[in-house]
């Protein structure tokens, strides 16, 4: 019997919704929320009923009876650090999403909406591989400063999804492979996947690793300290330089990698330098992850929006092809990845984890 899944992926000004029959997408929509509408609510959690009503209205428009749904899955939010997997939205997980234990973000609403809609229909609700997935080894947590341990915050959903996709397409199990996965979007995460666990990865939120379209990545820390105490910038302004106005934005005043690539090709000297440095830094991080895996790497996987550019695969293969073959899965199909996580539990392929 087929399994019908409602997938909910909330963003700051939109909610992506999709309905699948097994892994076949029946329909999807990005439901936009005007800024003035969002501004009416004091907190993210206060938007719950507003977004729920829009989702149910959308299903009605599509002539989809909610009673035909077998499972609801939402995007995972800023929970406490947890291993990867599919989690039932139990009371403890629900409470931490509402409390925002690592911050308030629209993604927190994914599990909340899934649980509420699921309970109303008498079906199960899940989240899958939130950004706080943490499978770091103990030695990977040591930063050199006891007060500042390294943290795992990365594109867990897409990294895990493309790793599983590669394994399946090659008749293997994700848990039997060593992979380096490079996600390139507004932030860039480079993860070492050791037999199904991401044992090391850069923290994309707080400026670690290679720079990206919007983030500074690792910067000269001594000079950063001097900047912080120069009196020229507020704490908020410095953090914005790290996350938001760093990377391409900082040098070229655009976060559009397509535009930067065109500028580099057209002869803009600074754009060419930044564009080349971008891939150089990604390659350095991937090389470090190869060392983490003791040089035993089955495949390097490129993913995210920047992977659509043919120059990306060409350049990174030149840098990294000696380590392992390179496969490209452009973009990030988050709705399908969420659906697949729920299906693995519903079909008995894996057990749901308890938060």
mmCIF file of C-alpha atoms in Angstrom:
data_model
loop_
_atom_site.group_PDB
_atom_site.id
_atom_site.type_symbol
_atom_site.label_atom_id
_atom_site.label_comp_id
_atom_site.label_asym_id
_atom_site.label_seq_id
_atom_site.Cartn_x
_atom_site.Cartn_y
_atom_site.Cartn_z
ATOM 1 C CA UNK A 1 0.000 0.000 0.000
ATOM 2 C CA UNK A 2 1.329 3.441 -0.895
ATOM 3 C CA UNK A 3 2.121 6.021 1.785
ATOM 4 C CA UNK A 4 0.842 9.574 1.420
ATOM 5 C CA UNK A 5 3.014 12.188 3.133
ATOM 6 C CA UNK A 6 2.507 15.885 3.826
ATOM 7 C CA UNK A 7 5.845 17.720 4.037
ATOM 8 C CA UNK A 8 6.159 21.153 5.683
ATOM 9 C CA UNK A 9 9.305 23.295 5.371
ATOM 10 C CA UNK A 10 8.868 26.755 6.938
ATOM 11 C CA UNK A 11 11.161 29.651 6.036
ATOM 12 C CA UNK A 12 11.252 33.199 7.354
ATOM 13 C CA UNK A 13 8.818 34.598 4.751
ATOM 14 C CA UNK A 14 7.395 31.434 3.177
ATOM 15 C CA UNK A 15 6.256 27.887 3.874
ATOM 16 C CA UNK A 16 7.126 25.196 1.327
ATOM 17 C CA UNK A 17 4.514 22.442 1.261
ATOM 18 C CA UNK A 18 4.458 19.210 -0.696
ATOM 19 C CA UNK A 19 2.369 16.049 -0.814
ATOM 20 C CA UNK A 20 3.994 12.792 -1.887
ATOM 21 C CA UNK A 21 2.716 9.328 -2.680
ATOM 22 C CA UNK A 22 5.666 7.201 -1.643
ATOM 23 C CA UNK A 23 8.549 9.157 -3.265
ATOM 24 C CA UNK A 24 6.425 10.585 -6.097
ATOM 25 C CA UNK A 25 5.597 14.267 -5.722
ATOM 26 C CA UNK A 26 1.869 14.845 -6.287
ATOM 27 C CA UNK A 27 2.093 18.632 -5.890
ATOM 28 C CA UNK A 28 4.079 21.307 -4.105
ATOM 29 C CA UNK A 29 3.872 25.030 -3.514
ATOM 30 C CA UNK A 30 5.885 27.785 -1.876
ATOM 31 C CA UNK A 31 3.299 29.700 0.122
ATOM 32 C CA UNK A 32 4.568 33.282 0.397
ATOM 33 C CA UNK A 33 3.946 35.388 3.499
ATOM 34 C CA UNK A 34 4.044 39.174 3.022
ATOM 35 C CA UNK A 35 6.439 40.981 5.369
ATOM 36 C CA UNK A 36 3.579 43.061 6.783
ATOM 37 C CA UNK A 37 1.684 39.878 7.652
ATOM 38 C CA UNK A 38 4.676 38.302 9.427
ATOM 39 C CA UNK A 39 5.296 41.594 11.265
ATOM 40 C CA UNK A 40 1.964 41.216 13.076
ATOM 41 C CA UNK A 41 3.404 38.436 15.221
ATOM 42 C CA UNK A 42 5.677 39.080 18.185
ATOM 43 C CA UNK A 43 7.518 35.767 17.825
ATOM 44 C CA UNK A 44 7.996 32.909 15.379
ATOM 45 C CA UNK A 45 5.860 30.592 17.512
ATOM 46 C CA UNK A 46 2.974 33.079 17.358
ATOM 47 C CA UNK A 47 2.790 32.430 13.594
ATOM 48 C CA UNK A 48 1.740 28.805 14.100
ATOM 49 C CA UNK A 49 -2.031 29.156 13.647
ATOM 50 C CA UNK A 50 -1.618 31.573 10.723
ATOM 51 C CA UNK A 51 0.651 29.158 8.844
ATOM 52 C CA UNK A 52 -1.454 26.122 9.735
ATOM 53 C CA UNK A 53 -4.562 27.739 8.262
ATOM 54 C CA UNK A 54 -2.712 28.583 5.046
ATOM 55 C CA UNK A 55 -1.460 24.982 4.715
ATOM 56 C CA UNK A 56 -4.930 23.506 5.226
ATOM 57 C CA UNK A 57 -6.443 26.006 2.775
ATOM 58 C CA UNK A 58 -3.804 25.002 0.233
ATOM 59 C CA UNK A 59 -4.684 21.304 0.619
ATOM 60 C CA UNK A 60 -8.336 22.203 0.092
ATOM 61 C CA UNK A 61 -7.452 24.093 -3.110
ATOM 62 C CA UNK A 62 -5.666 20.994 -4.362
ATOM 63 C CA UNK A 63 -8.678 18.810 -3.490
ATOM 64 C CA UNK A 64 -6.490 16.849 -1.083
ATOM 65 C CA UNK A 65 -8.511 15.467 1.817
ATOM 66 C CA UNK A 66 -6.242 15.624 4.917
ATOM 67 C CA UNK A 67 -7.835 12.360 6.078
ATOM 68 C CA UNK A 68 -6.060 10.567 3.223
ATOM 69 C CA UNK A 69 -2.639 11.468 4.655
ATOM 70 C CA UNK A 70 -0.649 8.720 6.392
ATOM 71 C CA UNK A 71 2.148 10.788 7.938
ATOM 72 C CA UNK A 72 3.218 14.422 8.429
ATOM 73 C CA UNK A 73 6.881 15.463 8.371
ATOM 74 C CA UNK A 74 8.299 18.899 9.168
ATOM 75 C CA UNK A 75 11.691 20.566 8.877
ATOM 76 C CA UNK A 76 13.670 20.183 12.085
ATOM 77 C CA UNK A 77 14.543 23.347 13.982
ATOM 78 C CA UNK A 78 17.155 24.643 16.420
ATOM 79 C CA UNK A 79 16.953 21.809 18.923
ATOM 80 C CA UNK A 80 19.708 20.620 21.230
ATOM 81 C CA UNK A 81 22.498 18.730 19.402
ATOM 82 C CA UNK A 82 21.297 15.270 18.293
ATOM 83 C CA UNK A 83 22.545 12.435 16.058
ATOM 84 C CA UNK A 84 21.174 12.293 12.522
ATOM 85 C CA UNK A 85 17.976 10.446 11.747
ATOM 86 C CA UNK A 86 14.184 10.681 11.735
ATOM 87 C CA UNK A 87 12.643 11.723 15.046
ATOM 88 C CA UNK A 88 9.066 11.357 16.206
ATOM 89 C CA UNK A 89 7.755 14.715 17.398
ATOM 90 C CA UNK A 90 7.296 13.697 21.020
ATOM 91 C CA UNK A 91 6.422 16.039 23.878
ATOM 92 C CA UNK A 92 10.052 16.765 24.779
ATOM 93 C CA UNK A 93 10.964 17.662 21.179
ATOM 94 C CA UNK A 94 7.839 19.786 20.851
ATOM 95 C CA UNK A 95 8.652 21.680 24.065
ATOM 96 C CA UNK A 96 12.212 22.438 22.916
ATOM 97 C CA UNK A 97 10.994 23.680 19.537
ATOM 98 C CA UNK A 98 8.565 26.030 21.254
ATOM 99 C CA UNK A 99 11.205 27.194 23.732
ATOM 100 C CA UNK A 100 13.821 27.659 21.009
ATOM 101 C CA UNK A 101 16.598 26.026 23.031
ATOM 102 C CA UNK A 102 19.231 27.156 20.491
ATOM 103 C CA UNK A 103 17.320 30.140 19.143
ATOM 104 C CA UNK A 104 14.052 31.111 17.514
ATOM 105 C CA UNK A 105 13.905 30.338 13.804
ATOM 106 C CA UNK A 106 11.088 29.690 11.338
ATOM 107 C CA UNK A 107 12.313 26.094 10.927
ATOM 108 C CA UNK A 108 11.201 25.454 14.540
ATOM 109 C CA UNK A 109 7.634 25.636 13.246
ATOM 110 C CA UNK A 110 8.158 22.567 11.031
ATOM 111 C CA UNK A 111 7.891 20.033 13.836
ATOM 112 C CA UNK A 112 5.252 22.039 15.682
ATOM 113 C CA UNK A 113 2.945 22.206 12.655
ATOM 114 C CA UNK A 114 3.582 18.544 11.792
ATOM 115 C CA UNK A 115 2.630 17.449 15.315
ATOM 116 C CA UNK A 116 -0.486 19.607 15.494
ATOM 117 C CA UNK A 117 -1.804 18.569 12.076
ATOM 118 C CA UNK A 118 -0.808 14.949 12.684
ATOM 119 C CA UNK A 119 -2.585 14.826 16.055
ATOM 120 C CA UNK A 120 -5.753 16.270 14.523
ATOM 121 C CA UNK A 121 -5.735 13.447 11.950
ATOM 122 C CA UNK A 122 -4.546 10.684 14.266
ATOM 123 C CA UNK A 123 -1.353 10.072 12.253
ATOM 124 C CA UNK A 124 2.333 10.155 13.169
ATOM 125 C CA UNK A 125 4.537 13.235 12.834
ATOM 126 C CA UNK A 126 8.307 13.433 12.355
ATOM 127 C CA UNK A 127 11.266 15.716 11.738
ATOM 128 C CA UNK A 128 14.379 14.669 9.788
ATOM 129 C CA UNK A 129 18.071 15.629 10.120
ATOM 130 C CA UNK A 130 17.827 19.198 11.492
ATOM 131 C CA UNK A 131 20.760 21.630 11.145
ATOM 132 C CA UNK A 132 21.846 20.773 14.711
ATOM 133 C CA UNK A 133 22.736 17.153 13.839
ATOM 134 C CA UNK A 134 25.870 16.471 15.870
ATOM 135 C CA UNK A 135 27.942 13.334 15.283
ATOM 136 C CA UNK A 136 31.370 14.891 15.883
ATOM 137 C CA UNK A 137 34.047 12.755 17.460
ATOM 138 C CA UNK A 138 35.316 13.956 20.840
ATOM 139 C CA UNK A 139 38.646 15.056 19.363
ATOM 140 C CA UNK A 140 36.841 17.084 16.675
ATOM 141 C CA UNK A 141 35.204 19.196 19.393
ATOM 142 C CA UNK A 142 38.513 20.514 20.737
ATOM 143 C CA UNK A 143 39.103 24.010 19.365
ATOM 144 C CA UNK A 144 42.229 25.005 21.285
ATOM 145 C CA UNK A 145 40.272 27.228 23.669
ATOM 146 C CA UNK A 146 38.362 25.342 26.403
ATOM 147 C CA UNK A 147 35.671 28.025 26.594
ATOM 148 C CA UNK A 148 34.891 27.678 22.873
ATOM 149 C CA UNK A 149 34.297 24.047 21.842
ATOM 150 C CA UNK A 150 33.631 23.405 18.149
ATOM 151 C CA UNK A 151 29.959 22.918 17.310
ATOM 152 C CA UNK A 152 28.163 21.033 14.546
ATOM 153 C CA UNK A 153 25.715 23.245 12.636
ATOM 154 C CA UNK A 154 25.508 22.482 8.917
ATOM 155 C CA UNK A 155 23.307 21.480 5.959
ATOM 156 C CA UNK A 156 22.586 18.114 7.582
ATOM 157 C CA UNK A 157 19.350 17.362 5.717
ATOM 158 C CA UNK A 158 20.806 17.743 2.227
ATOM 159 C CA UNK A 159 24.244 16.334 3.054
ATOM 160 C CA UNK A 160 22.687 13.147 4.451
ATOM 161 C CA UNK A 161 20.144 12.941 1.605
ATOM 162 C CA UNK A 162 22.711 13.125 -1.214
ATOM 163 C CA UNK A 163 25.002 10.705 0.622
ATOM 164 C CA UNK A 164 22.147 8.197 0.824
ATOM 165 C CA UNK A 165 21.245 8.875 -2.817
ATOM 166 C CA UNK A 166 24.792 8.124 -3.966
ATOM 167 C CA UNK A 167 24.866 4.909 -1.926
ATOM 168 C CA UNK A 168 21.513 3.739 -3.298
ATOM 169 C CA UNK A 169 22.411 4.526 -6.920
ATOM 170 C CA UNK A 170 25.575 2.464 -6.517
ATOM 171 C CA UNK A 171 23.957 -0.499 -4.755
ATOM 172 C CA UNK A 172 25.624 0.224 -1.434
ATOM 173 C CA UNK A 173 24.658 1.268 2.085
ATOM 174 C CA UNK A 174 25.405 4.780 3.321
ATOM 175 C CA UNK A 175 26.645 3.161 6.532
ATOM 176 C CA UNK A 176 29.325 1.247 4.584
ATOM 177 C CA UNK A 177 30.910 4.251 2.865
ATOM 178 C CA UNK A 178 33.413 7.020 3.571
ATOM 179 C CA UNK A 179 32.317 10.208 1.819
ATOM 180 C CA UNK A 180 33.208 13.888 1.686
ATOM 181 C CA UNK A 181 30.089 15.963 1.002
ATOM 182 C CA UNK A 182 30.400 19.628 0.002
ATOM 183 C CA UNK A 183 27.213 21.717 0.142
ATOM 184 C CA UNK A 184 27.563 25.098 -1.578
ATOM 185 C CA UNK A 185 24.784 27.629 -1.055
ATOM 186 C CA UNK A 186 24.527 30.852 0.958
ATOM 187 C CA UNK A 187 26.846 29.005 3.324
ATOM 188 C CA UNK A 188 29.283 26.219 2.484
ATOM 189 C CA UNK A 189 29.594 23.087 4.613
ATOM 190 C CA UNK A 190 32.210 20.386 4.067
ATOM 191 C CA UNK A 191 31.503 17.170 5.948
ATOM 192 C CA UNK A 192 33.438 13.957 6.556
ATOM 193 C CA UNK A 193 30.913 11.084 6.493
ATOM 194 C CA UNK A 194 32.456 8.050 8.180
ATOM 195 C CA UNK A 195 30.189 4.996 7.759
ATOM 196 C CA UNK A 196 26.963 6.958 8.154
ATOM 197 C CA UNK A 197 28.111 9.580 10.670
ATOM 198 C CA UNK A 198 29.329 13.117 9.999
ATOM 199 C CA UNK A 199 32.355 12.932 12.282
ATOM 200 C CA UNK A 200 33.672 16.392 11.369
ATOM 201 C CA UNK A 201 32.175 19.412 9.621
ATOM 202 C CA UNK A 202 32.578 23.183 9.733
ATOM 203 C CA UNK A 203 30.051 25.270 11.672
ATOM 204 C CA UNK A 204 28.391 27.264 8.877
ATOM 205 C CA UNK A 205 26.495 29.570 11.234
ATOM 206 C CA UNK A 206 29.348 31.166 13.131
ATOM 207 C CA UNK A 207 32.037 31.634 10.510
ATOM 208 C CA UNK A 208 34.130 28.467 10.394
ATOM 209 C CA UNK A 209 35.833 26.956 7.371
ATOM 210 C CA UNK A 210 35.813 28.356 3.830
ATOM 211 C CA UNK A 211 34.095 31.653 3.052
ATOM 212 C CA UNK A 212 30.837 31.626 1.103
ATOM 213 C CA UNK A 213 28.456 34.012 -0.649
ATOM 214 C CA UNK A 214 27.317 35.463 2.701
ATOM 215 C CA UNK A 215 29.769 34.244 5.366
ATOM 216 C CA UNK A 216 33.338 35.123 6.167
ATOM 217 C CA UNK A 217 34.483 31.650 7.145
ATOM 218 C CA UNK A 218 37.559 31.390 9.336
ATOM 219 C CA UNK A 219 39.352 34.761 9.570
ATOM 220 C CA UNK A 220 42.621 35.874 11.254
ATOM 221 C CA UNK A 221 41.431 35.653 14.843
ATOM 222 C CA UNK A 222 43.907 38.102 16.365
ATOM 223 C CA UNK A 223 42.907 40.798 13.910
ATOM 224 C CA UNK A 224 39.254 39.995 14.571
ATOM 225 C CA UNK A 225 39.812 40.598 18.298
ATOM 226 C CA UNK A 226 41.405 43.975 17.519
ATOM 227 C CA UNK A 227 38.446 44.864 15.290
ATOM 228 C CA UNK A 228 36.004 43.967 18.059
ATOM 229 C CA UNK A 229 37.735 46.300 20.513
ATOM 230 C CA UNK A 230 38.530 49.090 18.088
ATOM 231 C CA UNK A 231 35.412 51.024 19.048
ATOM 232 C CA UNK A 232 34.424 51.296 15.396
ATOM 233 C CA UNK A 233 31.829 48.516 15.414
ATOM 234 C CA UNK A 234 29.066 47.196 17.641
ATOM 235 C CA UNK A 235 28.826 43.500 18.456
ATOM 236 C CA UNK A 236 25.925 43.234 16.024
ATOM 237 C CA UNK A 237 27.932 44.902 13.242
ATOM 238 C CA UNK A 238 30.909 42.574 13.703
ATOM 239 C CA UNK A 239 28.673 39.497 13.689
ATOM 240 C CA UNK A 240 27.015 40.742 10.508
ATOM 241 C CA UNK A 241 30.456 40.884 8.888
ATOM 242 C CA UNK A 242 30.887 37.217 9.807
ATOM 243 C CA UNK A 243 27.390 36.001 8.935
ATOM 244 C CA UNK A 244 25.483 37.998 6.337
ATOM 245 C CA UNK A 245 27.933 40.534 4.935
ATOM 246 C CA UNK A 246 30.983 38.287 4.670
ATOM 247 C CA UNK A 247 32.349 36.379 1.682
ATOM 248 C CA UNK A 248 31.097 37.497 -1.735
ATOM 249 C CA UNK A 249 28.956 40.164 -0.068
ATOM 250 C CA UNK A 250 31.975 41.648 1.685
ATOM 251 C CA UNK A 251 34.214 41.845 -1.373
ATOM 252 C CA UNK A 252 31.755 42.296 -4.236
ATOM 253 C CA UNK A 253 28.502 43.458 -2.610
ATOM 254 C CA UNK A 254 26.469 40.574 -4.011
ATOM 255 C CA UNK A 255 25.620 37.131 -2.642
ATOM 256 C CA UNK A 256 24.694 35.794 -6.085
ATOM 257 C CA UNK A 257 27.319 33.223 -7.095
ATOM 258 C CA UNK A 258 26.028 33.294 -10.676
ATOM 259 C CA UNK A 259 26.749 37.014 -10.845
ATOM 260 C CA UNK A 260 30.208 36.588 -9.315
ATOM 261 C CA UNK A 261 31.038 33.871 -11.847
ATOM 262 C CA UNK A 262 29.971 36.140 -14.723
ATOM 263 C CA UNK A 263 32.008 39.040 -13.319
ATOM 264 C CA UNK A 264 35.074 36.793 -13.079
ATOM 265 C CA UNK A 265 34.638 35.560 -16.661
ATOM 266 C CA UNK A 266 34.193 39.113 -17.979
ATOM 267 C CA UNK A 267 37.614 40.202 -16.700
ATOM 268 C CA UNK A 268 36.809 41.817 -13.344
ATOM 269 C CA UNK A 269 40.135 41.299 -11.554
ATOM 270 C CA UNK A 270 38.806 41.366 -7.992
ATOM 271 C CA UNK A 271 35.878 39.082 -8.848
ATOM 272 C CA UNK A 272 38.289 36.635 -10.504
ATOM 273 C CA UNK A 273 40.519 36.621 -7.428
ATOM 274 C CA UNK A 274 37.602 36.077 -5.038
ATOM 275 C CA UNK A 275 36.014 33.427 -7.293
ATOM 276 C CA UNK A 276 39.277 31.479 -7.499
ATOM 277 C CA UNK A 277 39.884 31.835 -3.749
ATOM 278 C CA UNK A 278 36.397 30.505 -3.049
ATOM 279 C CA UNK A 279 37.116 27.142 -4.684
ATOM 280 C CA UNK A 280 40.674 27.114 -3.326
ATOM 281 C CA UNK A 281 39.345 27.353 0.244
ATOM 282 C CA UNK A 282 36.678 24.691 -0.360
ATOM 283 C CA UNK A 283 39.371 22.360 -1.681
ATOM 284 C CA UNK A 284 41.552 23.020 1.384
ATOM 285 C CA UNK A 285 38.675 22.077 3.683
ATOM 286 C CA UNK A 286 37.915 18.944 1.664
ATOM 287 C CA UNK A 287 41.576 17.962 1.848
ATOM 288 C CA UNK A 288 41.397 18.295 5.628
ATOM 289 C CA UNK A 289 38.351 16.017 5.698
ATOM 290 C CA UNK A 290 40.252 13.456 3.612
ATOM 291 C CA UNK A 291 42.870 13.459 6.381
ATOM 292 C CA UNK A 292 40.088 12.942 8.962
ATOM 293 C CA UNK A 293 39.077 9.837 6.993
ATOM 294 C CA UNK A 294 42.716 8.630 6.855
ATOM 295 C CA UNK A 295 42.712 9.072 3.080
ATOM 296 C CA UNK A 296 40.123 6.324 2.662
ATOM 297 C CA UNK A 297 37.468 8.216 0.691
ATOM 298 C CA UNK A 298 35.004 6.360 -1.551
ATOM 299 C CA UNK A 299 33.506 9.450 -3.192
ATOM 300 C CA UNK A 300 33.394 13.244 -3.028
ATOM 301 C CA UNK A 301 29.894 14.667 -3.538
ATOM 302 C CA UNK A 302 29.168 18.248 -4.629
ATOM 303 C CA UNK A 303 25.713 19.660 -3.932
ATOM 304 C CA UNK A 304 23.794 22.907 -3.321
ATOM 305 C CA UNK A 305 22.879 25.676 -5.742
ATOM 306 C CA UNK A 306 26.444 26.575 -6.757
ATOM 307 C CA UNK A 307 26.940 22.994 -7.975
ATOM 308 C CA UNK A 308 24.739 23.853 -10.996
ATOM 309 C CA UNK A 309 27.646 25.829 -12.490
ATOM 310 C CA UNK A 310 29.783 23.444 -14.625
ATOM 311 C CA UNK A 311 32.881 25.396 -13.541
ATOM 312 C CA UNK A 312 32.291 24.160 -9.974
ATOM 313 C CA UNK A 313 32.676 20.462 -10.748
ATOM 314 C CA UNK A 314 35.528 21.102 -13.198
ATOM 315 C CA UNK A 315 37.548 23.168 -10.723
ATOM 316 C CA UNK A 316 36.951 21.040 -7.649
ATOM 317 C CA UNK A 317 37.675 17.843 -9.594
ATOM 318 C CA UNK A 318 41.017 19.350 -10.623
ATOM 319 C CA UNK A 319 41.773 20.048 -6.968
ATOM 320 C CA UNK A 320 40.332 16.891 -5.417
ATOM 321 C CA UNK A 321 40.106 14.168 -8.065
ATOM 322 C CA UNK A 322 43.334 12.580 -6.798
ATOM 323 C CA UNK A 323 41.595 11.869 -3.468
ATOM 324 C CA UNK A 324 38.464 10.178 -4.861
ATOM 325 C CA UNK A 325 36.011 10.342 -7.788
ATOM 326 C CA UNK A 326 33.678 13.342 -7.762
ATOM 327 C CA UNK A 327 29.876 13.193 -8.194
ATOM 328 C CA UNK A 328 27.610 16.236 -8.514
ATOM 329 C CA UNK A 329 23.998 16.477 -7.302
ATOM 330 C CA UNK A 330 23.093 20.149 -7.901
ATOM 331 C CA UNK A 331 20.552 21.966 -5.744
ATOM 332 C CA UNK A 332 18.837 20.729 -2.620
ATOM 333 C CA UNK A 333 15.523 18.892 -2.787
ATOM 334 C CA UNK A 334 14.563 19.382 0.838
ATOM 335 C CA UNK A 335 10.924 18.327 0.480
ATOM 336 C CA UNK A 336 11.925 14.979 -1.014
ATOM 337 C CA UNK A 337 14.661 14.513 1.602
ATOM 338 C CA UNK A 338 12.130 15.071 4.401
ATOM 339 C CA UNK A 339 9.677 12.686 2.753
ATOM 340 C CA UNK A 340 12.343 10.014 2.361
ATOM 341 C CA UNK A 341 13.260 10.302 6.045
ATOM 342 C CA UNK A 342 9.672 9.624 7.079
ATOM 343 C CA UNK A 343 9.313 6.776 4.546
ATOM 344 C CA UNK A 344 12.387 5.000 5.908
ATOM 345 C CA UNK A 345 10.602 4.776 9.251
ATOM 346 C CA UNK A 346 7.134 4.049 7.866
ATOM 347 C CA UNK A 347 8.451 1.148 5.757
ATOM 348 C CA UNK A 348 10.571 -0.290 8.550
ATOM 349 C CA UNK A 349 13.907 0.455 6.881
ATOM 350 C CA UNK A 350 14.992 2.231 10.046
ATOM 351 C CA UNK A 351 13.558 2.997 13.475
ATOM 352 C CA UNK A 352 12.428 6.444 14.528
ATOM 353 C CA UNK A 353 14.690 7.996 17.128
ATOM 354 C CA UNK A 354 13.494 9.388 20.437
ATOM 355 C CA UNK A 355 14.475 12.906 21.357
#
